[in-house]
Tab-separated table of C-alpha atoms (C1' of nucleotides) in Angstrom:
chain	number	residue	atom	x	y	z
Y	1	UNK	CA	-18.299	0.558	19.586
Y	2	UNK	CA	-17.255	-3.074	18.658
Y	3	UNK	CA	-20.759	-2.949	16.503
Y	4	UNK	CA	-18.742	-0.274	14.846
Y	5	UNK	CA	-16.326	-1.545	14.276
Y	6	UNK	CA	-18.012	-4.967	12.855
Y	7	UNK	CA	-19.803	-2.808	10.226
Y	8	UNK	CA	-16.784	-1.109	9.087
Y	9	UNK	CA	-15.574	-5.189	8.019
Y	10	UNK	CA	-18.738	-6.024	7.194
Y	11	UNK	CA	-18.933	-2.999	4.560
Y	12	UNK	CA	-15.163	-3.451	3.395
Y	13	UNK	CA	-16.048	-6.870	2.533
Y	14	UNK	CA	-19.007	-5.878	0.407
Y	15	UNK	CA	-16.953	-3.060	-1.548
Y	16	UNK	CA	-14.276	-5.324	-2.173
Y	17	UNK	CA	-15.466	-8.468	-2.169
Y	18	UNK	CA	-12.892	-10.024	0.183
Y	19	UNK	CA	-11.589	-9.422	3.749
Y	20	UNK	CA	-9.415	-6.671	4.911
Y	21	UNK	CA	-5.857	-7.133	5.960
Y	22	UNK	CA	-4.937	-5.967	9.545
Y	23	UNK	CA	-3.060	-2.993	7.991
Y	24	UNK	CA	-6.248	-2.582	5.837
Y	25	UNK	CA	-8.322	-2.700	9.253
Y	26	UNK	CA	-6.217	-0.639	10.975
Y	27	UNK	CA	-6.931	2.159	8.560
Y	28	UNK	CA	-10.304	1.517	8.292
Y	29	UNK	CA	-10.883	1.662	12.197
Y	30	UNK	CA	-8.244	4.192	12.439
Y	31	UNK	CA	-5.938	2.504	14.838
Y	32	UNK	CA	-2.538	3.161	15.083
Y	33	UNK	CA	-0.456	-0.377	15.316
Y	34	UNK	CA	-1.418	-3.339	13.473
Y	35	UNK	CA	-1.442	-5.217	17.073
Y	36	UNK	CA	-4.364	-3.546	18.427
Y	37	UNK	CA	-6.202	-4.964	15.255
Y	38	UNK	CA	-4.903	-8.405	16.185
Y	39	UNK	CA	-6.275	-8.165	19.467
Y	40	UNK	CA	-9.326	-7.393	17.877
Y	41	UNK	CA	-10.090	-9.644	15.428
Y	42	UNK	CA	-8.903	-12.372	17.565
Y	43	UNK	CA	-11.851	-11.147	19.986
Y	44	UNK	CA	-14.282	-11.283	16.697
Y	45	UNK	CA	-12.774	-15.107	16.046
Y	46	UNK	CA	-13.829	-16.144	19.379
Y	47	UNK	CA	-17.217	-14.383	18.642
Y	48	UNK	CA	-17.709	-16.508	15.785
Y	49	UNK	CA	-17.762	-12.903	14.031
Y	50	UNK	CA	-15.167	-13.473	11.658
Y	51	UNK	CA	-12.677	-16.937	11.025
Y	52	UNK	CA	-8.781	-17.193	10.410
Y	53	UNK	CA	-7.673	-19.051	7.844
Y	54	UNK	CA	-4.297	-21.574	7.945
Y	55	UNK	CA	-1.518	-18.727	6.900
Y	56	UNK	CA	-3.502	-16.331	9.315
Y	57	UNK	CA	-5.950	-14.788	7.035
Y	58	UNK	CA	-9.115	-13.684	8.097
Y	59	UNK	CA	-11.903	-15.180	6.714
Y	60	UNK	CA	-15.478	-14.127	6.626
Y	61	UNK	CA	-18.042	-16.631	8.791
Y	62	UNK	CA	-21.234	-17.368	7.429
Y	63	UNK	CA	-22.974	-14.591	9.115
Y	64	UNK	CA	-21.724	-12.950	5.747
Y	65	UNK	CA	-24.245	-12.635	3.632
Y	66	UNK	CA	-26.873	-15.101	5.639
Y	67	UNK	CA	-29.728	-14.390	7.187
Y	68	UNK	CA	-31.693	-15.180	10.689
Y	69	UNK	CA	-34.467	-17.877	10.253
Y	70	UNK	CA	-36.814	-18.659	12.268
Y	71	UNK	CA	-38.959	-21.744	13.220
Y	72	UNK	CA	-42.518	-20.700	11.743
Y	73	UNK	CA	-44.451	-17.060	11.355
Y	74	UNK	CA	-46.836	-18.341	14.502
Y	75	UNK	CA	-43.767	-18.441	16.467
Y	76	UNK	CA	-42.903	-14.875	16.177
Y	77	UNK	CA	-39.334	-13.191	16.723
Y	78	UNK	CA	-36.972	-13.701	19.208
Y	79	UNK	CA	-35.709	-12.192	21.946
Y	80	UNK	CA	-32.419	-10.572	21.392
Y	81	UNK	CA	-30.926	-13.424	23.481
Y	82	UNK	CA	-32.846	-16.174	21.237
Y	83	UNK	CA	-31.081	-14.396	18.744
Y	84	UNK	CA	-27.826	-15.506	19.099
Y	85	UNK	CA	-29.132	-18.898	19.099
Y	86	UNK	CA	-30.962	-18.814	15.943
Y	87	UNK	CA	-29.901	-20.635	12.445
Y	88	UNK	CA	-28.891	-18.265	9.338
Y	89	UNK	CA	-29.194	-19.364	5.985
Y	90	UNK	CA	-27.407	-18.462	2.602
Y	91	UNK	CA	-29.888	-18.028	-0.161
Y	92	UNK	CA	-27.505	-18.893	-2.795
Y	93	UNK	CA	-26.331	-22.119	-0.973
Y	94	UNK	CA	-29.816	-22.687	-0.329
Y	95	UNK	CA	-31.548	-22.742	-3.715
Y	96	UNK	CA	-28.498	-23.276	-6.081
Y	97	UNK	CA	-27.113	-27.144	-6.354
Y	98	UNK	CA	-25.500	-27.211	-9.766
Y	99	UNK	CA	-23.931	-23.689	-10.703
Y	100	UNK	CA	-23.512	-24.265	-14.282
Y	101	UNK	CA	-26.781	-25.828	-15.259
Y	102	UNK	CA	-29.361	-23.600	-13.331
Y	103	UNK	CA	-31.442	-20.254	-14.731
Y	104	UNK	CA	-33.637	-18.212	-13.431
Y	105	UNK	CA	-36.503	-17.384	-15.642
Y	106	UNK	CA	-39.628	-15.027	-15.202
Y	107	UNK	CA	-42.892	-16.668	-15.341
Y	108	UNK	CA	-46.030	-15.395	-17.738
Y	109	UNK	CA	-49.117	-16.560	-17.389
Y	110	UNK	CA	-51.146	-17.958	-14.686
Y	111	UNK	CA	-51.261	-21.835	-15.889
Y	112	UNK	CA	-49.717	-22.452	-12.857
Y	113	UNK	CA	-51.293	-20.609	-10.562
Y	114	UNK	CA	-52.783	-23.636	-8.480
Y	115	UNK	CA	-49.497	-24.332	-7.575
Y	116	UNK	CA	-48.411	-21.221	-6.594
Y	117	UNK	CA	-46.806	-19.727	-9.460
Y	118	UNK	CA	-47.874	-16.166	-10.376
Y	119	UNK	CA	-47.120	-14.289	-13.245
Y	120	UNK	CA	-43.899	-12.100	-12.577
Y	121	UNK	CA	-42.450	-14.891	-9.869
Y	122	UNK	CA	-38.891	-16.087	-10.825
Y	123	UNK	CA	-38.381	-19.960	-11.294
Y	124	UNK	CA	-35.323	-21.374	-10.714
Y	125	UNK	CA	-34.437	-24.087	-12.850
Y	126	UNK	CA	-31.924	-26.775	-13.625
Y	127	UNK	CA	-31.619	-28.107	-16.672
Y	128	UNK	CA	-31.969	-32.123	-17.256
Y	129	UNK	CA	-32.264	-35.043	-19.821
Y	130	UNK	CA	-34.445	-37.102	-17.478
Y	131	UNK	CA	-38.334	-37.086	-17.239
Y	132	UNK	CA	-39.269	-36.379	-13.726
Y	133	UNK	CA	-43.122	-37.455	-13.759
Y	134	UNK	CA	-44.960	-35.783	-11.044
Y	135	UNK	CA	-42.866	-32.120	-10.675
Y	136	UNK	CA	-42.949	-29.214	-12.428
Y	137	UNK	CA	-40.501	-28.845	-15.490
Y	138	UNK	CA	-39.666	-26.144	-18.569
Y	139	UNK	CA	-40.692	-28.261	-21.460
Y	140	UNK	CA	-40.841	-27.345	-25.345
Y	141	UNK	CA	-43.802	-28.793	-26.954
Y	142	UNK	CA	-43.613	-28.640	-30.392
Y	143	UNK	CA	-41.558	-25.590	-30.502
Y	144	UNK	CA	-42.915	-23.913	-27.820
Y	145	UNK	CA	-41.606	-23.188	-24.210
Y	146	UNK	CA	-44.043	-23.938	-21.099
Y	147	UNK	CA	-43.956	-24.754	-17.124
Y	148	UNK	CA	-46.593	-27.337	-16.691
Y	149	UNK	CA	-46.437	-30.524	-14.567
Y	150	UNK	CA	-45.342	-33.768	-16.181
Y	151	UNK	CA	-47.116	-36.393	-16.311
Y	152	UNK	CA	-47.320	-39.582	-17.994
Y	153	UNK	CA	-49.993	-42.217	-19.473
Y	154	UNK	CA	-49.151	-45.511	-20.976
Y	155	UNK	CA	-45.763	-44.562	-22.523
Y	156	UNK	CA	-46.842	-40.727	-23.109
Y	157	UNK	CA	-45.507	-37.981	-21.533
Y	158	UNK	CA	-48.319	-34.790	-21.132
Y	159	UNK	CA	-48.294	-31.786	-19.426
Y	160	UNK	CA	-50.592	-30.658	-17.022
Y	161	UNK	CA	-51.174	-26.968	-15.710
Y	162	UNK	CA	-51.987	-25.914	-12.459
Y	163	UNK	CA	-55.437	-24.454	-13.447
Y	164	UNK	CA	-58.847	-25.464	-14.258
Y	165	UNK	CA	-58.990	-23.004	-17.304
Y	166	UNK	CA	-56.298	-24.350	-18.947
Y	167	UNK	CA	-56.239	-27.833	-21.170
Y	168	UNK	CA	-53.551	-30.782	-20.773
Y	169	UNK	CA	-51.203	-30.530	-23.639
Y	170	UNK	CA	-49.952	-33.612	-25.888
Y	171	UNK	CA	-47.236	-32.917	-28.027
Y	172	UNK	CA	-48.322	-33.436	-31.758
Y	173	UNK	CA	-44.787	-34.054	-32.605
Y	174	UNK	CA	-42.409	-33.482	-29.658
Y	175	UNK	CA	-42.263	-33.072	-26.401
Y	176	UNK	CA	-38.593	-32.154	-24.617
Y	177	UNK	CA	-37.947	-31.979	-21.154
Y	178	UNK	CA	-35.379	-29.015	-20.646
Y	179	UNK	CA	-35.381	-27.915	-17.065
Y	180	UNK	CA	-36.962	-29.161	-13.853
Y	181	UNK	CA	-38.047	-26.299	-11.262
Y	182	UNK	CA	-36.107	-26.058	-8.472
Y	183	UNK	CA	-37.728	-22.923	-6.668
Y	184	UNK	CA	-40.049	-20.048	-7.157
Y	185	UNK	CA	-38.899	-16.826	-5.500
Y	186	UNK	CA	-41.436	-13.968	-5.752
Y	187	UNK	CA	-40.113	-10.389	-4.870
Y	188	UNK	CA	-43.206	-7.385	-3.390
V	1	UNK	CA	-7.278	-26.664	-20.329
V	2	UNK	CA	-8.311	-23.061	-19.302
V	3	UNK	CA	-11.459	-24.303	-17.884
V	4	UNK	CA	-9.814	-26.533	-15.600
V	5	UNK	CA	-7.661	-23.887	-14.112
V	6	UNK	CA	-11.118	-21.498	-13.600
V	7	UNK	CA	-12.709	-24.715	-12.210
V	8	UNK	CA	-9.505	-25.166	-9.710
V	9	UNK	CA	-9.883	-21.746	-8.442
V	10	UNK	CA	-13.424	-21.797	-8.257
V	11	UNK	CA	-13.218	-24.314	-5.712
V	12	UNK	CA	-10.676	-22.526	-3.778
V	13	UNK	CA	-12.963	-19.684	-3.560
V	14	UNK	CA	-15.490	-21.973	-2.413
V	15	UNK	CA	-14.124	-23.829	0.189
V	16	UNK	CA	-12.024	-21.104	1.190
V	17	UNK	CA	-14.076	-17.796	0.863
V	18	UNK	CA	-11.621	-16.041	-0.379
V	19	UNK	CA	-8.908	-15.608	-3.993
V	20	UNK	CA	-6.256	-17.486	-4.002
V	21	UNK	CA	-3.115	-15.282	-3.595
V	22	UNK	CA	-0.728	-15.831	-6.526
V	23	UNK	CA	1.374	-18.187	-4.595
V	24	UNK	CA	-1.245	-20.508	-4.366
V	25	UNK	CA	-2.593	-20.443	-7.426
V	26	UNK	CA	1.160	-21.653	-8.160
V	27	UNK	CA	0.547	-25.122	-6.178
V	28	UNK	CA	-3.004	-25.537	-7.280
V	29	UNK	CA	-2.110	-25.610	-10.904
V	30	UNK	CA	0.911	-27.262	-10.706
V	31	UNK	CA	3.066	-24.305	-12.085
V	32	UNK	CA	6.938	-23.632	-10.607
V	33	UNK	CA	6.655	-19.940	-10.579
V	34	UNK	CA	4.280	-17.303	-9.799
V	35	UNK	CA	5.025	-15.416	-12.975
V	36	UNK	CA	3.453	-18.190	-15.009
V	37	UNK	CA	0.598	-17.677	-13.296
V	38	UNK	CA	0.798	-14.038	-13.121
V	39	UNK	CA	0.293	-13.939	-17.026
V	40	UNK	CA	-2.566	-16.570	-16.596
V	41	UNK	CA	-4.448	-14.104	-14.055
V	42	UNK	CA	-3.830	-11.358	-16.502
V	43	UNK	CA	-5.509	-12.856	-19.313
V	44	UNK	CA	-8.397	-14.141	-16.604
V	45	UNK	CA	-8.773	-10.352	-16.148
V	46	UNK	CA	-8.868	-9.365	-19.340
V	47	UNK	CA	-11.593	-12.169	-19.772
V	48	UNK	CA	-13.621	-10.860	-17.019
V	49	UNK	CA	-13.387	-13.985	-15.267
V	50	UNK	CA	-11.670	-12.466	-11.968
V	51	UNK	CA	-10.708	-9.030	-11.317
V	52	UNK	CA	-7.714	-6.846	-9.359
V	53	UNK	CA	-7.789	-4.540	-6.465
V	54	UNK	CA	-5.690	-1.198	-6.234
V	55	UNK	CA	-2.662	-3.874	-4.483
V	56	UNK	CA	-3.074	-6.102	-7.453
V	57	UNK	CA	-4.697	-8.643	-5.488
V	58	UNK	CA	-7.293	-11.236	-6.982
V	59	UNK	CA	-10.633	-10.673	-6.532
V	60	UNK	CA	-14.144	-12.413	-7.807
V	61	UNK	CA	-16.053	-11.169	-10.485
V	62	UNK	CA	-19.620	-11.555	-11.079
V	63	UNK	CA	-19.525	-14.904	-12.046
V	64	UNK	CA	-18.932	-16.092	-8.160
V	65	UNK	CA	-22.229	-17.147	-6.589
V	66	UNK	CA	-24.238	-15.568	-9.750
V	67	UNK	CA	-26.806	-17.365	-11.728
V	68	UNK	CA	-27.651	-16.449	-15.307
V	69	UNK	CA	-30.833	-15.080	-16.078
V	70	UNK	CA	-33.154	-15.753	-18.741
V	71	UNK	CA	-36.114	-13.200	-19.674
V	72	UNK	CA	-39.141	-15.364	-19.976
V	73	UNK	CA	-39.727	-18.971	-19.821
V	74	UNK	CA	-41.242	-18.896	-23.212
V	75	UNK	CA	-37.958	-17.793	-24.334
V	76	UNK	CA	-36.558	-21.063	-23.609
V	77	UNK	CA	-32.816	-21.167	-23.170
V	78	UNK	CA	-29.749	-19.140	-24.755
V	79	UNK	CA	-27.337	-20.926	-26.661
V	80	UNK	CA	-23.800	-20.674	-25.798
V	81	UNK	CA	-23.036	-17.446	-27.543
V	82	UNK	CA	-26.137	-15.161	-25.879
V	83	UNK	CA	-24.750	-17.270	-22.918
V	84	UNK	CA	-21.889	-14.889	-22.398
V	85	UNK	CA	-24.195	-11.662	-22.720
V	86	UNK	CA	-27.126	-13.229	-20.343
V	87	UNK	CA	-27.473	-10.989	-16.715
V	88	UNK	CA	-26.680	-12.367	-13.908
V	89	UNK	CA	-28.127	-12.165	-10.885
V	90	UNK	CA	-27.038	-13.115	-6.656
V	91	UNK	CA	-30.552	-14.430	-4.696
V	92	UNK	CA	-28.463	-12.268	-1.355
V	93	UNK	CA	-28.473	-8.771	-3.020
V	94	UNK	CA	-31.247	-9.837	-5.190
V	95	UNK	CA	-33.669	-10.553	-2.030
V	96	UNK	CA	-32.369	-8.947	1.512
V	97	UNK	CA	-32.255	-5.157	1.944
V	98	UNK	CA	-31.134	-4.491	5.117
V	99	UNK	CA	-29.550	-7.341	6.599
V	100	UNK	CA	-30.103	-6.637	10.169
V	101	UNK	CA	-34.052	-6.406	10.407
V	102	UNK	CA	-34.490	-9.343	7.471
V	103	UNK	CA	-35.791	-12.804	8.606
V	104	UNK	CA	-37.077	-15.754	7.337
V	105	UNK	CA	-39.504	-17.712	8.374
V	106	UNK	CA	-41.543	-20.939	7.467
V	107	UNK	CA	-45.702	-20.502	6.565
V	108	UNK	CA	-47.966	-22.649	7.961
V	109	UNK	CA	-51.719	-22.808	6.773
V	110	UNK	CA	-53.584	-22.318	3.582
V	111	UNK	CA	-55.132	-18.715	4.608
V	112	UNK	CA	-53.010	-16.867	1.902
V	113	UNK	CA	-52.816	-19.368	-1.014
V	114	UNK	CA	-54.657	-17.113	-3.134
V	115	UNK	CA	-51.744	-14.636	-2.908
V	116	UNK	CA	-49.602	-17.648	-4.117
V	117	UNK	CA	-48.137	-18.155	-0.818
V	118	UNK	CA	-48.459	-22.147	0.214
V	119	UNK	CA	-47.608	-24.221	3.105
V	120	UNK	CA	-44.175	-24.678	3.982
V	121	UNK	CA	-43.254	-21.884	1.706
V	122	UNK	CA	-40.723	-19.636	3.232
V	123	UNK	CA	-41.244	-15.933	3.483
V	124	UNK	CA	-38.451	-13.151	3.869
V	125	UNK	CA	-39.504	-10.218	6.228
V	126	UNK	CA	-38.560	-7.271	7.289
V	127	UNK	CA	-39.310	-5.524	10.572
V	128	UNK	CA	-41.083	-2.384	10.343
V	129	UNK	CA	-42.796	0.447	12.676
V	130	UNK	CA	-45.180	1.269	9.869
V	131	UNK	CA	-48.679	0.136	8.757
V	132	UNK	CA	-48.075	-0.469	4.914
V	133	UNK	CA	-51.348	-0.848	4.047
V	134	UNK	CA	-52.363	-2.917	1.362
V	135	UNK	CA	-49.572	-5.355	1.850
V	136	UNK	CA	-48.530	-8.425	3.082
V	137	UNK	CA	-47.676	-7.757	6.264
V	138	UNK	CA	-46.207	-10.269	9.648
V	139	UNK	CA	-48.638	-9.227	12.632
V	140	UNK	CA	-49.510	-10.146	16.001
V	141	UNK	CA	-52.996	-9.573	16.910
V	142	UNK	CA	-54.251	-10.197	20.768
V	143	UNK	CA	-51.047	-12.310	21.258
V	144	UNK	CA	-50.922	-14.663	17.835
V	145	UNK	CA	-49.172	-14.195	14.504
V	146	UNK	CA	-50.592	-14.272	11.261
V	147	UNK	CA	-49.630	-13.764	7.636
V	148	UNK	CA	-52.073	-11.454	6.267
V	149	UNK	CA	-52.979	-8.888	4.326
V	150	UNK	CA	-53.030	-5.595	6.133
V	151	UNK	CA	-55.891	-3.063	5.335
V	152	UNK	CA	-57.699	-0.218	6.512
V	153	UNK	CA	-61.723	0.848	7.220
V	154	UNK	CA	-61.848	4.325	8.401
V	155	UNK	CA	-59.179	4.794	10.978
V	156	UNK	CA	-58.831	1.014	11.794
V	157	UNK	CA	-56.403	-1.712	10.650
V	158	UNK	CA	-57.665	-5.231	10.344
V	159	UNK	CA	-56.386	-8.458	8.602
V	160	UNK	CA	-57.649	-9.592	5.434
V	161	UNK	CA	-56.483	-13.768	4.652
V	162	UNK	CA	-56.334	-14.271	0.877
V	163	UNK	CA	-58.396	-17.433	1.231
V	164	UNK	CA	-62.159	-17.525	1.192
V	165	UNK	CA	-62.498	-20.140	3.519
V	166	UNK	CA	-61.085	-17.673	6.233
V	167	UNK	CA	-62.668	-14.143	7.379
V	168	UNK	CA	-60.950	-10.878	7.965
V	169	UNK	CA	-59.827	-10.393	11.549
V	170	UNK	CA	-60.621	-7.354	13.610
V	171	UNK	CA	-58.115	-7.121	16.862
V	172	UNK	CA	-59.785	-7.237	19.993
V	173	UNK	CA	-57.509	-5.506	22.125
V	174	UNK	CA	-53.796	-4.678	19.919
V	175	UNK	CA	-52.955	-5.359	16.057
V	176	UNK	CA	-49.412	-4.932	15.987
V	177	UNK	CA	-47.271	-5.008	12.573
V	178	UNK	CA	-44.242	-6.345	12.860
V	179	UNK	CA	-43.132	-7.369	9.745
V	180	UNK	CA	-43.235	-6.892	6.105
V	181	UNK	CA	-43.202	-9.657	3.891
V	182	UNK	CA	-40.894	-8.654	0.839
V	183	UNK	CA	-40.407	-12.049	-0.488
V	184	UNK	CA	-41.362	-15.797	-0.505
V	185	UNK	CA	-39.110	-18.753	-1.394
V	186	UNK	CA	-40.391	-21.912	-2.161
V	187	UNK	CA	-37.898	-24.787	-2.761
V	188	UNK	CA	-39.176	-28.104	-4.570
W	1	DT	C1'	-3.021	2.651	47.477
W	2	DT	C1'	-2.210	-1.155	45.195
W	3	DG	C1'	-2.741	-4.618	41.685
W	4	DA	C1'	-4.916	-6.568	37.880
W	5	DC	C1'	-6.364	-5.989	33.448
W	6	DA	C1'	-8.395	-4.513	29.018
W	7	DG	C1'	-6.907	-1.901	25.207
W	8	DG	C1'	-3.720	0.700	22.920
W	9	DT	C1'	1.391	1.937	20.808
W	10	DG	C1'	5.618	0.923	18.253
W	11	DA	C1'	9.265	-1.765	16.784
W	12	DA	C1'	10.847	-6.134	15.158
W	13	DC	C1'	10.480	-11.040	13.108
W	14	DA	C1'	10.422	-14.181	9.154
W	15	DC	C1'	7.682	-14.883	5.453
W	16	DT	C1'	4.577	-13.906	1.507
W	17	DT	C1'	2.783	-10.564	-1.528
W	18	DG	C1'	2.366	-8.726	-6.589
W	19	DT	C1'	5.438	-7.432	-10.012
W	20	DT	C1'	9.483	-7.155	-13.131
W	21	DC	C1'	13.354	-8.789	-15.554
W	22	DA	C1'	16.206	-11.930	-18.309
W	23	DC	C1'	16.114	-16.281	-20.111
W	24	DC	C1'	14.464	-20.770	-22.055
W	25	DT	C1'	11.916	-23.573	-24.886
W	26	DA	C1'	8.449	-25.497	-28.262
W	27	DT	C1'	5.221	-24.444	-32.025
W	28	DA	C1'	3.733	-22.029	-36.002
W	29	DA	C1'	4.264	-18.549	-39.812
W	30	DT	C1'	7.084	-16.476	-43.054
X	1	DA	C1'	16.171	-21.383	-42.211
X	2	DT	C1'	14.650	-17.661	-39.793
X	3	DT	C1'	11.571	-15.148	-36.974
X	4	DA	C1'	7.959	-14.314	-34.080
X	5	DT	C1'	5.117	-15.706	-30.332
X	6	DA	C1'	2.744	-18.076	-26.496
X	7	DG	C1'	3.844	-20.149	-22.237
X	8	DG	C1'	6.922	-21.495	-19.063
X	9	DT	C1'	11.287	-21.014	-15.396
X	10	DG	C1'	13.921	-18.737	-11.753
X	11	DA	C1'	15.760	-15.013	-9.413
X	12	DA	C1'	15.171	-10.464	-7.575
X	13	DC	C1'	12.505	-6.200	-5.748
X	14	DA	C1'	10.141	-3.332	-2.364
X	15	DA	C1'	6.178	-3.535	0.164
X	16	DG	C1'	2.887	-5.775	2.932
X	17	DT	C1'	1.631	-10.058	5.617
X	18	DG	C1'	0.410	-12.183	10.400
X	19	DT	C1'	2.560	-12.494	14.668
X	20	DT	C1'	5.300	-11.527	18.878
X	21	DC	C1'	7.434	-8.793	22.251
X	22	DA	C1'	8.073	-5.000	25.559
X	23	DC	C1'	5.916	-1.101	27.001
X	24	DC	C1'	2.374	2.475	28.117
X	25	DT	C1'	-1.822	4.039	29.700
X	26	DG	C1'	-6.632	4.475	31.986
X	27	DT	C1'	-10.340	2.066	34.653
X	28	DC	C1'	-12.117	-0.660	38.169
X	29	DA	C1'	-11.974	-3.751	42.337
X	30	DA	C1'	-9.920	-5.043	46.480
DNA sequence: TTGACAGGTGAACACTTGTTCACCTATAAT
DNA sequence: ATTATAGGTGAACAAGTGTTCACCTGTCAA
């Protein structure tokens, strides 16, 4: 029942992208008196389910749009009681540090595929003025956009792919560093 | 000027997890009545920046937890006017179906580097009862859990590693799927 | 049979909510 | 010099806010 009733929240705050009120939750879970909500959601704050904020609000706890992790694939799922116990993360927290200067772009090509970059996998980037020898950056060489590895020699900058069949480029003219890659997410 | 007052209640939303209510929006900006910053939400709405429920109260648009999305990465960036037309996207929505059976979980091994998947790389799964053949699937197989692919000879499953260095595995006694892997994550 | 208690109702509290109105500047255009 | 306009103040409105109180069940244990 309480599962229920969880849901019902949990789907309210997806729709509209904030928390009910108590009058909104007592329609929603089709109570009569605002009270029996607060009885409620106090029982969800000590469950960690939900939070309250300073004026009262209710606030939604980072099971919210997280997800259970677990320690490695060899060490299979929990238990339902290990459960309770394990961390969530937050995509979004997780792969995004600077809001404003990071893109996602979609990778063609298998240049990179030593490194574990397909064609079709997403790269998040974030874009930068620095040259960060040794990772794996969106560069323009001579007017053209690539993901290679940096890498320097003497005072020159190259790029190196992740693949035998491709050559290291020099730029003939330039060579701009516009984004270092912060993440590869592939979707199936 | 603007951009400072989107910044402030940007960070509200952050720290907070929820809008601001008009109130205080008042004594983050600084303003002496809620009117002036009743006409300031108004033209935020009308410049998509936030929106307004059915009670008129604030709520986040897109822009909240959204990165912008480039096509390609030889497309190289958008300047500041394709800026405002760029998608969007949120890694949550983007990567976890259902929420209840999703997990995440850390790789360890090489045995399915030639499916791009590396070391430390972080996979997201989702518990299944089916045999999705020809995928990448979580399974335990006489008691231990692999990452592998999951194929099919006559009427029996076995695991297939995407690694040469590694055979196929037959189960001995049980192959049990219990996950499928819809996504990997690697962050650099 | 009694008492405790979880879970619900319904009314009341002070306060905040979004919204509207009349009014007050400055700045810019005519 | 006059008029419009963008952006602010301050007071008022009904409605909704979180919270508290007294009260009413049914269920379960002693």
């Amino acid at each position: 029942m309480i599962e229920n009733y969880k849901n019902k929240i949990l789907s309210f705050y997806k729709k509209n992208r904030r928390m009910p009120s108590y009058g909104e939750i007592m329609k929603l879970l089709s109570f009569q008196s605002r009270n029996a909500v607060y009885k409620l959601v106090n029982k969800l704050v000590d469950e960690d389910f939900v939070g309250k904020d300073s004026t009262g609000r209710i606030i939604p706890k980072k099971i919210f749009g997280e997800v259970k992790m677990i320690g490695l694939v060899q060490a299979g799922f929990p238990s339902p009681a290990e459960e309770e116990l394990s961390d969530t993360m937050n995509f979004d927290e997780y792969l995004i540090g600077n809001k404003e200067a990071t893109y996602i772009m979609r990778v063609k090509g298998d240049s990179m595929i030593d490194a574990g970059i397909c064609e079709g996998d997403m790269v998040v980037v974030e874009r930068t003025n620095t040259f960060p020898v040794g990772k794996i950056v969106i560069a323009s060489v001579d007017g053209e956009w690539t993901i290679k590895y940096l890498r320097k020699r003497g005072d020159t900058y190259y790029l190196e792919p992740a693949n035998k069949d491709y050559d290291t480029i020099y730029a003939e003219n330039e060579l701009k560093v516009e984004a270092v890659v912060k993440a590869v997410v592939r979707k199936y």
